[in-house]
CSV table of N, CA and C and ligand atoms in Angstrom, one decimal:
chain,number,residue,atom,x,y,z
T,1,UNK,N,-37.7,-4.3,18.9
T,1,UNK,CA,-38.1,-5.9,19.2
T,1,UNK,C,-38.9,-5.9,20.2
T,2,UNK,N,-40.1,-6.5,19.9
T,2,UNK,CA,-41.0,-7.2,21.1
T,2,UNK,C,-40.4,-8.1,22.4
T,3,UNK,N,-40.5,-7.9,24.0
T,3,UNK,CA,-39.7,-8.3,24.7
T,3,UNK,C,-41.0,-9.8,24.6
T,4,UNK,N,-41.1,-10.9,24.6
T,4,UNK,CA,-42.0,-12.2,24.7
T,4,UNK,C,-41.9,-12.4,26.5
T,5,UNK,N,-42.4,-11.6,27.2
T,5,UNK,CA,-42.0,-11.6,28.9
T,5,UNK,C,-43.3,-12.9,28.9
T,6,UNK,N,-44.0,-12.9,28.1
T,6,UNK,CA,-45.5,-13.9,28.6
T,6,UNK,C,-44.7,-15.6,28.5
T,7,UNK,N,-43.6,-15.5,27.8
T,7,UNK,CA,-42.7,-16.7,27.6
T,7,UNK,C,-41.9,-17.1,28.9
T,8,UNK,N,-42.0,-16.0,29.6
T,8,UNK,CA,-41.0,-16.5,30.7
T,8,UNK,C,-41.9,-17.2,32.0
T,9,UNK,N,-41.4,-18.2,32.4
T,9,UNK,CA,-42.0,-19.0,33.9
T,9,UNK,C,-40.9,-19.4,35.0
T,10,UNK,N,-41.5,-19.5,36.0
T,10,UNK,CA,-41.1,-20.6,36.7
T,10,UNK,C,-41.5,-22.0,36.4
T,11,UNK,N,-40.5,-22.7,37.2
T,11,UNK,CA,-40.4,-24.0,37.3
T,11,UNK,C,-40.0,-24.9,38.4
T,12,UNK,N,-40.7,-25.9,38.8
T,12,UNK,CA,-40.0,-26.7,39.8
T,12,UNK,C,-38.7,-27.7,39.5
T,13,UNK,N,-37.9,-27.9,40.4
T,13,UNK,CA,-37.0,-28.8,40.1
T,13,UNK,C,-36.5,-29.6,41.6
T,14,UNK,N,-36.4,-30.8,41.6
T,14,UNK,CA,-35.8,-31.5,42.8
T,14,UNK,C,-34.5,-32.3,42.5
T,15,UNK,N,-33.2,-32.0,43.0
T,15,UNK,CA,-32.7,-32.9,43.0
T,15,UNK,C,-32.5,-34.3,43.9
T,16,UNK,N,-32.7,-35.5,43.5
T,16,UNK,CA,-33.9,-36.7,44.2
T,16,UNK,C,-32.5,-36.9,45.5
T,17,UNK,N,-32.8,-37.6,46.1
T,17,UNK,CA,-31.8,-38.1,47.1
T,17,UNK,C,-30.9,-39.0,46.8
T,18,UNK,N,-30.7,-40.0,45.6
T,18,UNK,CA,-29.8,-40.6,44.9
T,18,UNK,C,-28.7,-39.6,44.5
T,19,UNK,N,-29.3,-38.4,43.9
T,19,UNK,CA,-28.2,-37.5,43.3
T,19,UNK,C,-27.6,-36.6,44.6
T,20,UNK,N,-28.2,-36.4,45.6
T,20,UNK,CA,-27.7,-35.7,46.7
T,20,UNK,C,-26.6,-36.6,47.4
T,21,UNK,N,-26.8,-37.9,47.6
T,21,UNK,CA,-25.7,-38.8,47.8
T,21,UNK,C,-24.6,-38.7,47.1
T,22,UNK,N,-25.1,-39.2,45.7
T,22,UNK,CA,-23.7,-39.1,45.1
T,22,UNK,C,-23.2,-37.5,44.4
T,23,UNK,N,-23.3,-37.1,45.5
T,23,UNK,CA,-22.7,-35.4,45.4
T,23,UNK,C,-23.2,-34.6,43.9
T,24,UNK,N,-24.2,-35.0,43.5
T,24,UNK,CA,-24.3,-34.4,42.2
T,24,UNK,C,-25.0,-33.1,42.2
T,25,UNK,N,-25.0,-32.8,43.6
T,25,UNK,CA,-26.1,-31.3,43.6
T,25,UNK,C,-25.6,-30.2,42.9
T,26,UNK,N,-24.1,-30.3,42.8
T,26,UNK,CA,-23.5,-29.1,41.8
T,26,UNK,C,-23.4,-29.3,40.3
T,27,UNK,N,-23.1,-30.4,39.9
T,27,UNK,CA,-23.3,-30.8,38.4
T,27,UNK,C,-24.5,-30.5,38.2
T,28,UNK,N,-25.6,-30.9,38.8
T,28,UNK,CA,-26.9,-30.8,38.1
T,28,UNK,C,-26.9,-29.3,38.3
T,29,UNK,N,-27.0,-29.0,39.2
T,29,UNK,CA,-27.6,-27.2,39.1
T,29,UNK,C,-26.7,-26.5,38.1
T,30,UNK,N,-25.5,-27.0,37.8
T,30,UNK,CA,-24.7,-26.3,36.9
T,30,UNK,C,-25.5,-26.4,35.5
T,31,UNK,N,-25.8,-27.7,35.5
T,31,UNK,CA,-26.9,-27.8,33.7
T,31,UNK,C,-27.5,-27.0,33.5
T,32,UNK,N,-28.4,-26.5,34.7
T,32,UNK,CA,-29.4,-25.5,34.4
T,32,UNK,C,-28.9,-24.1,34.2
T,33,UNK,N,-28.2,-23.5,34.9
T,33,UNK,CA,-27.4,-22.4,34.9
T,33,UNK,C,-26.7,-22.1,33.6
T,34,UNK,N,-25.8,-23.1,33.4
T,34,UNK,CA,-25.1,-22.8,31.9
T,34,UNK,C,-25.9,-22.8,30.9
T,35,UNK,N,-27.4,-23.2,30.9
T,35,UNK,CA,-28.7,-22.8,29.9
T,35,UNK,C,-29.5,-21.7,30.4
T,36,UNK,N,-28.7,-20.6,31.5
T,36,UNK,CA,-29.2,-19.6,31.4
T,36,UNK,C,-30.1,-19.6,32.5
T,37,UNK,N,-30.6,-20.3,33.1
T,37,UNK,CA,-32.0,-20.2,33.7
T,37,UNK,C,-31.5,-19.6,34.9
T,38,UNK,N,-32.2,-18.9,36.1
T,38,UNK,CA,-32.1,-17.8,36.8
T,38,UNK,C,-32.6,-18.8,38.2
T,39,UNK,N,-32.0,-19.0,39.0
T,39,UNK,CA,-32.3,-19.8,40.1
T,39,UNK,C,-33.0,-18.7,41.3
T,40,UNK,N,-34.3,-19.1,41.5
T,40,UNK,CA,-35.0,-18.2,42.2
T,40,UNK,C,-35.5,-18.5,43.6
T,41,UNK,N,-35.0,-19.9,43.8
T,41,UNK,CA,-35.5,-20.4,45.0
T,41,UNK,C,-34.6,-21.5,45.2
T,42,UNK,N,-34.1,-22.1,46.6
T,42,UNK,CA,-33.4,-23.3,46.5
T,42,UNK,C,-33.2,-23.5,48.0
T,43,UNK,N,-33.5,-24.9,48.3
T,43,UNK,CA,-33.6,-25.4,49.4
T,43,UNK,C,-33.2,-26.7,50.1
T,44,UNK,N,-32.7,-27.2,50.7
T,44,UNK,CA,-32.7,-28.8,51.1
T,44,UNK,C,-33.6,-29.0,52.4
T,45,UNK,N,-34.5,-30.4,51.9
T,45,UNK,CA,-35.7,-30.5,52.5
T,45,UNK,C,-35.9,-31.9,52.6
T,46,UNK,N,-36.4,-32.6,53.9
T,46,UNK,CA,-36.6,-33.9,53.8
T,46,UNK,C,-38.4,-34.2,53.6
T,47,UNK,N,-38.4,-34.9,52.5
T,47,UNK,CA,-39.4,-35.0,52.1
T,47,UNK,C,-40.4,-35.8,53.1
T,48,UNK,N,-41.9,-35.3,53.0
T,48,UNK,CA,-42.5,-36.3,54.2
T,48,UNK,C,-43.5,-37.2,53.0
T,49,UNK,N,-44.4,-38.0,53.7
T,49,UNK,CA,-45.2,-38.9,53.3
T,49,UNK,C,-46.5,-37.6,52.7
T,50,UNK,N,-46.8,-36.3,53.7
T,50,UNK,CA,-48.2,-35.5,53.1
T,50,UNK,C,-47.3,-34.8,51.9
T,51,UNK,N,-46.2,-34.1,51.8
T,51,UNK,CA,-45.6,-33.7,51.0
T,51,UNK,C,-45.6,-34.5,49.9
T,52,UNK,N,-45.2,-35.5,49.7
T,52,UNK,CA,-45.0,-36.3,48.7
T,52,UNK,C,-46.7,-36.5,47.7
T,53,UNK,N,-47.4,-37.0,48.8
T,53,UNK,CA,-48.6,-37.5,48.4
T,53,UNK,C,-49.4,-36.3,47.7
T,54,UNK,N,-49.1,-34.7,48.1
T,54,UNK,CA,-49.6,-33.9,47.0
T,54,UNK,C,-48.6,-33.6,46.3
T,55,UNK,N,-47.3,-33.8,45.9
T,55,UNK,CA,-46.6,-33.7,44.7
T,55,UNK,C,-46.6,-34.7,43.7
T,56,UNK,N,-46.8,-36.1,44.1
T,56,UNK,CA,-47.3,-37.3,43.2
T,56,UNK,C,-48.6,-37.4,43.0
T,57,UNK,N,-49.7,-36.5,43.2
T,57,UNK,CA,-51.0,-36.8,43.4
T,57,UNK,C,-51.2,-37.5,42.1
T,58,UNK,N,-51.0,-37.3,40.9
T,58,UNK,CA,-51.5,-38.4,39.8
T,58,UNK,C,-50.8,-39.6,40.0
T,59,UNK,N,-49.9,-40.0,40.6
T,59,UNK,CA,-49.4,-41.3,41.1
T,59,UNK,C,-49.5,-42.2,42.2
T,60,UNK,N,-50.2,-41.7,43.2
T,60,UNK,CA,-50.5,-42.1,44.5
T,60,UNK,C,-51.2,-43.2,44.8
T,61,UNK,N,-52.2,-43.8,43.7
T,61,UNK,CA,-52.8,-45.1,43.1
T,61,UNK,C,-52.2,-45.9,42.4
T,62,UNK,N,-51.1,-45.5,41.9
T,62,UNK,CA,-50.3,-46.4,41.1
T,62,UNK,C,-49.3,-47.9,41.6
T,63,UNK,N,-49.2,-48.6,41.4
T,63,UNK,CA,-48.4,-49.8,42.2
T,63,UNK,C,-46.8,-49.5,42.6
T,64,UNK,N,-46.4,-48.7,42.0
T,64,UNK,CA,-45.1,-48.1,41.7
T,64,UNK,C,-44.9,-46.8,42.9
T,65,UNK,N,-46.1,-46.4,43.2
T,65,UNK,CA,-45.8,-45.1,44.3
T,65,UNK,C,-45.6,-45.7,45.5
T,66,UNK,N,-45.5,-46.6,46.5
T,66,UNK,CA,-44.9,-46.9,47.4
T,66,UNK,C,-43.3,-47.2,47.4
T,67,UNK,N,-42.8,-48.0,46.6
T,67,UNK,CA,-41.3,-47.9,46.3
T,67,UNK,C,-40.8,-46.0,45.9
T,68,UNK,N,-41.8,-45.4,45.4
T,68,UNK,CA,-41.3,-44.0,44.8
T,68,UNK,C,-41.3,-43.3,46.0
T,69,UNK,N,-42.5,-43.7,47.1
T,69,UNK,CA,-42.4,-42.6,48.2
T,69,UNK,C,-40.8,-42.7,49.1
T,70,UNK,N,-40.7,-44.5,49.3
T,70,UNK,CA,-39.7,-44.6,50.0
T,70,UNK,C,-38.2,-43.9,49.5
T,71,UNK,N,-38.3,-44.1,47.7
T,71,UNK,CA,-37.1,-43.5,47.6
T,71,UNK,C,-37.1,-42.2,47.8
T,72,UNK,N,-38.0,-41.6,47.7
T,72,UNK,CA,-37.9,-39.9,48.0
T,72,UNK,C,-38.0,-39.5,49.5
T,73,UNK,N,-38.0,-40.2,50.3
T,73,UNK,CA,-37.6,-39.9,51.8
T,73,UNK,C,-36.2,-40.6,52.2
T,74,UNK,N,-35.7,-41.2,51.2
T,74,UNK,CA,-34.5,-41.9,51.6
T,74,UNK,C,-33.6,-40.9,52.3
T,75,UNK,N,-33.4,-40.0,52.3
T,75,UNK,CA,-32.6,-38.8,51.9
T,75,UNK,C,-33.1,-37.2,51.9
T,76,UNK,N,-32.2,-36.5,52.3
T,76,UNK,CA,-32.9,-35.1,51.6
T,76,UNK,C,-32.8,-35.1,50.3
T,77,UNK,N,-33.9,-34.3,49.6
T,77,UNK,CA,-34.0,-33.2,48.2
T,77,UNK,C,-33.5,-31.8,48.6
T,78,UNK,N,-32.9,-31.5,47.3
T,78,UNK,CA,-32.9,-30.2,47.2
T,78,UNK,C,-33.6,-29.5,45.8
T,79,UNK,N,-34.9,-28.9,46.6
T,79,UNK,CA,-35.9,-28.2,45.7
T,79,UNK,C,-35.2,-26.6,45.1
T,80,UNK,N,-35.4,-26.6,44.0
T,80,UNK,CA,-35.3,-25.2,43.5
T,80,UNK,C,-36.4,-24.7,42.6
T,81,UNK,N,-36.6,-23.3,42.2
T,81,UNK,CA,-37.4,-23.1,41.3
T,81,UNK,C,-36.3,-22.4,40.4
T,82,UNK,N,-36.5,-22.3,39.1
T,82,UNK,CA,-35.6,-21.8,38.1
T,82,UNK,C,-36.8,-21.1,37.1
T,83,UNK,N,-36.1,-20.0,36.6
T,83,UNK,CA,-36.9,-19.2,35.7
T,83,UNK,C,-36.2,-19.1,34.3
T,84,UNK,N,-36.9,-18.9,33.4
T,84,UNK,CA,-36.5,-18.9,32.1
T,84,UNK,C,-37.4,-18.8,31.3
T,85,UNK,N,-37.2,-19.0,29.8
T,85,UNK,CA,-38.5,-18.9,28.5
T,85,UNK,C,-38.7,-20.6,28.4
T,86,UNK,N,-39.9,-21.0,28.5
T,86,UNK,CA,-40.6,-22.1,28.5
T,86,UNK,C,-39.7,-22.8,29.2
T,87,UNK,N,-39.6,-22.2,30.8
T,87,UNK,CA,-38.5,-23.0,31.5
T,87,UNK,C,-39.0,-24.8,31.7
T,88,UNK,N,-40.4,-25.0,31.9
T,88,UNK,CA,-40.6,-26.1,32.1
T,88,UNK,C,-40.2,-27.5,31.2
T,89,UNK,N,-40.7,-26.7,29.8
T,89,UNK,CA,-40.6,-27.2,28.5
T,89,UNK,C,-39.1,-27.9,28.4
T,90,UNK,N,-38.4,-26.6,28.8
T,90,UNK,CA,-37.1,-26.7,28.1
T,90,UNK,C,-35.8,-27.7,29.4
T,91,UNK,N,-36.6,-27.5,30.6
T,91,UNK,CA,-35.9,-28.0,31.6
T,91,UNK,C,-36.3,-29.6,31.9
T,92,UNK,N,-37.2,-30.1,31.3
T,92,UNK,CA,-37.1,-31.3,31.2
T,92,UNK,C,-36.7,-32.5,29.8
T,93,UNK,N,-36.5,-31.1,28.9
T,93,UNK,CA,-35.5,-31.4,27.9
T,93,UNK,C,-34.2,-32.0,28.3
T,94,UNK,N,-33.9,-31.1,29.2
T,94,UNK,CA,-32.5,-31.1,29.8
T,94,UNK,C,-32.2,-32.4,31.0
T,95,UNK,N,-33.5,-32.9,31.8
T,95,UNK,CA,-33.5,-33.9,32.5
T,95,UNK,C,-33.6,-35.1,31.8
T,96,UNK,N,-34.4,-35.1,30.8
T,96,UNK,CA,-34.4,-36.3,30.2
T,96,UNK,C,-35.4,-37.4,30.4
T,97,UNK,N,-35.4,-38.5,29.4
T,97,UNK,CA,-36.6,-39.5,29.8
T,97,UNK,C,-36.4,-40.0,31.1
T,98,UNK,N,-37.8,-40.4,31.6
T,98,UNK,CA,-37.8,-41.1,32.9
T,98,UNK,C,-36.9,-42.5,32.9
T,99,UNK,N,-36.8,-43.5,32.2
T,99,UNK,CA,-36.0,-44.4,32.3
T,99,UNK,C,-34.4,-43.8,31.5
T,100,UNK,N,-33.5,-43.9,32.8
T,100,UNK,CA,-32.1,-43.5,31.8
T,100,UNK,C,-31.9,-44.3,30.8
T,101,UNK,N,-32.3,-45.7,30.8
T,101,UNK,CA,-32.1,-46.3,29.7
T,101,UNK,C,-32.4,-45.6,28.2
T,102,UNK,N,-33.7,-45.1,28.1
T,102,UNK,CA,-34.1,-44.3,27.0
T,102,UNK,C,-33.6,-43.0,26.9
T,103,UNK,N,-32.9,-42.3,28.2
T,103,UNK,CA,-32.5,-41.0,28.1
T,103,UNK,C,-31.5,-40.9,27.2
T,104,UNK,N,-31.4,-39.6,26.4
T,104,UNK,CA,-30.4,-39.9,25.7
T,104,UNK,C,-28.8,-39.0,26.9
T,105,UNK,N,-27.8,-39.8,26.0
T,105,UNK,CA,-26.9,-39.7,27.1
T,105,UNK,C,-26.2,-38.0,27.5
T,106,UNK,N,-26.9,-37.2,26.4
T,106,UNK,CA,-26.4,-35.7,26.7
T,106,UNK,C,-27.6,-35.1,27.9
T,107,UNK,N,-28.5,-35.9,28.3
T,107,UNK,CA,-29.5,-35.4,29.7
T,107,UNK,C,-28.9,-35.8,30.6
T,108,UNK,N,-29.3,-35.1,31.9
T,108,UNK,CA,-28.5,-35.6,33.1
T,108,UNK,C,-28.9,-36.8,33.7
T,109,UNK,N,-30.4,-37.2,33.1
T,109,UNK,CA,-30.3,-38.7,33.3
T,109,UNK,C,-29.7,-40.1,32.6
T,110,UNK,N,-29.5,-39.6,31.2
T,110,UNK,CA,-28.5,-40.3,30.2
T,110,UNK,C,-27.3,-40.2,31.0
T,111,UNK,N,-26.5,-39.1,31.1
T,111,UNK,CA,-25.4,-39.0,31.6
T,111,UNK,C,-25.0,-39.7,33.2
T,112,UNK,N,-25.9,-39.5,33.7
T,112,UNK,CA,-25.5,-40.1,35.5
T,112,UNK,C,-26.2,-41.4,35.3
T,113,UNK,N,-27.2,-42.1,34.7
T,113,UNK,CA,-27.4,-43.4,35.0
T,113,UNK,C,-27.6,-44.1,33.5
T,114,UNK,N,-27.8,-45.3,34.0
T,114,UNK,CA,-28.0,-46.4,32.7
T,114,UNK,C,-28.9,-47.5,33.3
T,115,UNK,N,-29.8,-47.5,34.3
T,115,UNK,CA,-31.0,-48.5,34.5
T,115,UNK,C,-32.2,-48.3,34.0
T,116,UNK,N,-32.7,-49.3,33.4
T,116,UNK,CA,-34.3,-49.4,33.2
T,116,UNK,C,-35.1,-49.3,34.1
T,117,UNK,N,-36.4,-48.6,33.9
T,117,UNK,CA,-37.4,-49.0,35.0
T,117,UNK,C,-38.0,-50.1,34.9
T,118,UNK,N,-38.3,-51.0,33.9
T,118,UNK,CA,-38.4,-52.1,34.0
T,118,UNK,C,-37.3,-53.3,34.3
T,119,UNK,N,-36.3,-52.9,34.4
T,119,UNK,CA,-35.5,-54.1,35.2
T,119,UNK,C,-35.4,-53.6,36.7
T,120,UNK,N,-35.7,-52.4,36.9
T,120,UNK,CA,-35.6,-52.3,37.9
T,120,UNK,C,-36.9,-52.8,38.8
T,121,UNK,N,-38.1,-52.6,38.3
T,121,UNK,CA,-39.2,-53.2,38.9
T,121,UNK,C,-39.3,-54.3,39.0
T,122,UNK,N,-38.6,-55.3,37.9
T,122,UNK,CA,-38.6,-57.0,37.9
T,122,UNK,C,-37.6,-57.6,39.3
T,123,UNK,N,-36.5,-57.0,39.1
T,123,UNK,CA,-35.3,-56.7,40.2
T,123,UNK,C,-35.8,-57.1,41.5
T,124,UNK,N,-37.3,-55.9,41.7
T,124,UNK,CA,-37.7,-55.7,43.0
T,124,UNK,C,-36.9,-54.4,43.5
T,125,UNK,N,-36.1,-54.1,42.8
T,125,UNK,CA,-35.4,-52.5,43.5
T,125,UNK,C,-35.9,-51.3,42.9
T,126,UNK,N,-35.6,-50.4,43.9
T,126,UNK,CA,-36.0,-49.2,43.8
T,126,UNK,C,-35.4,-48.3,42.3
T,127,UNK,N,-36.7,-47.8,41.8
T,127,UNK,CA,-35.9,-47.4,40.8
T,127,UNK,C,-35.3,-45.6,40.7
T,128,UNK,N,-34.5,-45.3,40.8
T,128,UNK,CA,-33.7,-44.0,40.9
T,128,UNK,C,-33.3,-43.6,39.8
T,129,UNK,N,-33.6,-42.0,39.7
T,129,UNK,CA,-33.7,-41.3,38.5
T,129,UNK,C,-33.0,-39.9,38.5
T,130,UNK,N,-32.6,-39.7,39.8
T,130,UNK,CA,-31.6,-38.3,40.3
T,130,UNK,C,-32.3,-37.0,39.8
T,131,UNK,N,-33.2,-36.9,39.4
T,131,UNK,CA,-34.1,-35.6,39.1
T,131,UNK,C,-35.5,-35.6,38.9
T,132,UNK,N,-35.7,-35.0,39.7
T,132,UNK,CA,-37.6,-34.4,39.0
T,132,UNK,C,-37.7,-32.9,38.7
T,133,UNK,N,-38.6,-32.8,37.2
T,133,UNK,CA,-38.7,-31.7,37.2
T,133,UNK,C,-40.2,-31.4,36.2
T,134,UNK,N,-41.1,-30.1,36.8
T,134,UNK,CA,-42.5,-30.4,36.5
T,134,UNK,C,-42.4,-30.4,35.2
T,135,UNK,N,-43.5,-31.0,35.0
T,135,UNK,CA,-44.1,-31.3,33.3
T,135,UNK,C,-45.1,-29.8,33.3
T,136,UNK,N,-44.9,-29.4,32.0
T,136,UNK,CA,-45.7,-28.3,31.8
T,136,UNK,C,-47.3,-28.1,32.0
T,137,UNK,N,-47.3,-27.2,32.9
T,137,UNK,CA,-49.0,-27.0,33.7
T,137,UNK,C,-48.9,-27.2,35.2
T,138,UNK,N,-48.2,-28.2,35.4
T,138,UNK,CA,-47.9,-28.7,36.8
T,138,UNK,C,-47.2,-27.8,37.8
T,139,UNK,N,-46.2,-26.6,36.8
T,139,UNK,CA,-45.1,-26.0,37.9
T,139,UNK,C,-45.9,-25.2,39.2
T,140,UNK,N,-46.7,-24.3,38.6
T,140,UNK,CA,-47.2,-23.8,39.8
T,140,UNK,C,-47.8,-24.5,40.9
T,141,UNK,N,-48.3,-25.7,40.8
T,141,UNK,CA,-49.0,-26.0,41.4
T,141,UNK,C,-47.6,-27.1,42.5
T,142,UNK,N,-46.7,-27.3,42.2
T,142,UNK,CA,-45.5,-28.0,42.6
T,142,UNK,C,-44.7,-27.0,43.4
T,143,UNK,N,-44.6,-25.5,42.7
T,143,UNK,CA,-44.1,-24.3,43.3
T,143,UNK,C,-44.4,-24.2,44.9
T,144,UNK,N,-45.8,-24.2,44.6
T,144,UNK,CA,-46.6,-23.8,46.2
T,144,UNK,C,-46.6,-24.8,47.2
T,145,UNK,N,-46.5,-26.5,46.5
T,145,UNK,CA,-46.2,-27.3,48.2
T,145,UNK,C,-44.8,-27.4,48.6
T,146,UNK,N,-44.0,-26.9,47.4
T,146,UNK,CA,-42.4,-26.8,48.2
T,146,UNK,C,-42.1,-25.6,49.1
T,147,UNK,N,-42.4,-25.0,48.2
T,147,UNK,CA,-41.8,-22.9,48.4
T,147,UNK,C,-43.1,-22.2,49.2
T,148,UNK,N,-42.4,-21.3,49.9
T,148,UNK,CA,-43.5,-20.3,50.3
T,148,UNK,C,-43.2,-19.1,50.0
T,149,UNK,N,-43.9,-18.2,49.6
T,149,UNK,CA,-44.0,-17.0,48.6
T,149,UNK,C,-42.5,-16.2,49.3
T,150,UNK,N,-42.4,-16.1,50.6
T,150,UNK,CA,-40.8,-15.4,50.7
T,150,UNK,C,-39.7,-15.8,50.4
T,151,UNK,N,-39.8,-17.3,50.2
T,151,UNK,CA,-38.7,-18.4,49.9
T,151,UNK,C,-38.0,-17.8,48.4
T,152,UNK,N,-39.0,-17.2,47.7
T,152,UNK,CA,-38.9,-17.0,46.3
T,152,UNK,C,-38.1,-15.7,45.8
T,153,UNK,N,-37.3,-15.5,45.0
T,153,UNK,CA,-36.6,-13.9,44.9
T,153,UNK,C,-36.6,-13.6,43.4
T,154,UNK,N,-36.6,-12.1,43.9
T,154,UNK,CA,-36.5,-11.3,42.3
T,154,UNK,C,-35.1,-10.4,42.5
T,155,UNK,N,-34.2,-10.6,41.3
T,155,UNK,CA,-33.4,-10.3,41.5
T,155,UNK,C,-33.0,-10.3,39.8
T,156,UNK,N,-31.6,-9.2,39.8
T,156,UNK,CA,-31.2,-9.3,37.9
T,156,UNK,C,-30.2,-10.1,37.9
T,157,UNK,N,-30.1,-10.9,37.2
T,157,UNK,CA,-28.4,-11.2,37.0
T,157,UNK,C,-27.9,-10.3,35.8
T,158,UNK,N,-26.4,-10.9,36.3
T,158,UNK,CA,-25.4,-10.1,35.8
T,158,UNK,C,-25.8,-10.0,34.2
T,159,UNK,N,-25.8,-10.8,33.3
T,159,UNK,CA,-26.4,-10.9,32.5
T,159,UNK,C,-27.7,-9.8,32.1
T,160,UNK,N,-28.7,-9.7,32.9
T,160,UNK,CA,-29.9,-8.9,32.9
T,160,UNK,C,-29.6,-7.3,33.2
T,161,UNK,N,-28.2,-6.9,34.2
T,161,UNK,CA,-28.2,-5.8,34.7
T,161,UNK,C,-27.3,-5.0,33.1
T,162,UNK,N,-26.4,-6.2,32.4
T,162,UNK,CA,-25.7,-5.6,31.4
T,162,UNK,C,-26.7,-5.2,30.4
T,163,UNK,N,-27.8,-5.8,30.4
T,163,UNK,CA,-28.2,-5.6,28.9
T,163,UNK,C,-29.6,-4.5,29.0
T,164,UNK,N,-30.0,-4.2,30.0
T,164,UNK,CA,-30.9,-3.2,30.5
T,164,UNK,C,-31.0,-1.9,29.9
B,201,IDP,P1,-41.4,-38.2,35.4
B,201,IDP,O1,-40.1,-37.9,36.4
B,201,IDP,O2,-40.0,-38.2,33.8
B,201,IDP,O3,-41.9,-37.0,35.0
B,201,IDP,P2,-43.3,-39.7,35.9
B,201,IDP,O4,-44.0,-40.5,35.0
B,201,IDP,O5,-44.2,-38.6,36.6
B,201,IDP,O6,-41.8,-39.6,35.2
B,201,IDP,O7,-43.3,-40.5,37.2
B,201,IDP,C1,-42.6,-39.7,38.5
B,201,IDP,C2,-41.3,-40.3,39.1
B,201,IDP,O8,-42.2,-42.1,39.4
B,201,IDP,C3,-40.6,-41.0,38.1
B,201,IDP,O9,-39.4,-40.3,37.8
B,201,IDP,C4,-39.6,-42.4,38.6
B,201,IDP,O10,-39.0,-41.7,39.8
B,201,IDP,C5,-40.8,-43.2,39.1
B,201,IDP,N1,-41.9,-44.1,38.3
B,201,IDP,C6,-42.4,-43.9,37.3
B,201,IDP,N2,-43.0,-45.1,36.8
B,201,IDP,C7,-42.3,-46.1,37.4
B,201,IDP,C8,-42.2,-47.5,37.5
B,201,IDP,O11,-43.3,-47.8,36.4
B,201,IDP,N3,-41.6,-47.8,38.3
B,201,IDP,C9,-40.9,-47.4,39.2
B,201,IDP,N4,-40.8,-45.8,39.4
B,201,IDP,C10,-41.6,-45.4,38.5
B,202,MG,MG1,-44.0,-36.3,36.2
């Protein structure tokens, strides 16, 4: 059987400040580990305007950007790089729709939230949705923003060692 190594990729996830404050770092990380993704890098970072402007370059000119940047600077985030088959696509499936109201209850955003983005915008509240995950095609750019090469690790999981 051929090994489809070309489908194995790395992606970037950030546990956002609201999830860190709620003590959900372990629960959220567990969801990815349970699905079999390998943690290749992980660190707590205080986001800055400079990092966020690079990270959210597609959103900087949008009306919600200022609130988004305030939210992302409210406390530290936990950034991680995860490796697996179609990692970006698969991990966004686990994370769920952007608005918790539309996210399936089995997803992270659906399990730990219920707020709609429209309600938050109309009520003048910051919209908080726990976790960021790269869209397919964006993952390498985002990993480079948040991680240095030396902070990323190559190792064999126990499962990989046993099946060698
Ligand atoms: P994603 O996080 O699911 O990829 P994007 O559309 O890329 O969603 O938006 C990035 C982040 O910006 C969202 O996760 C959310 O925190 C915030 N955001 C997006 N649209 C709005 C909005 O209309 N109001 C408030 N915040 C928003
Ligand atoms: Mg996005």
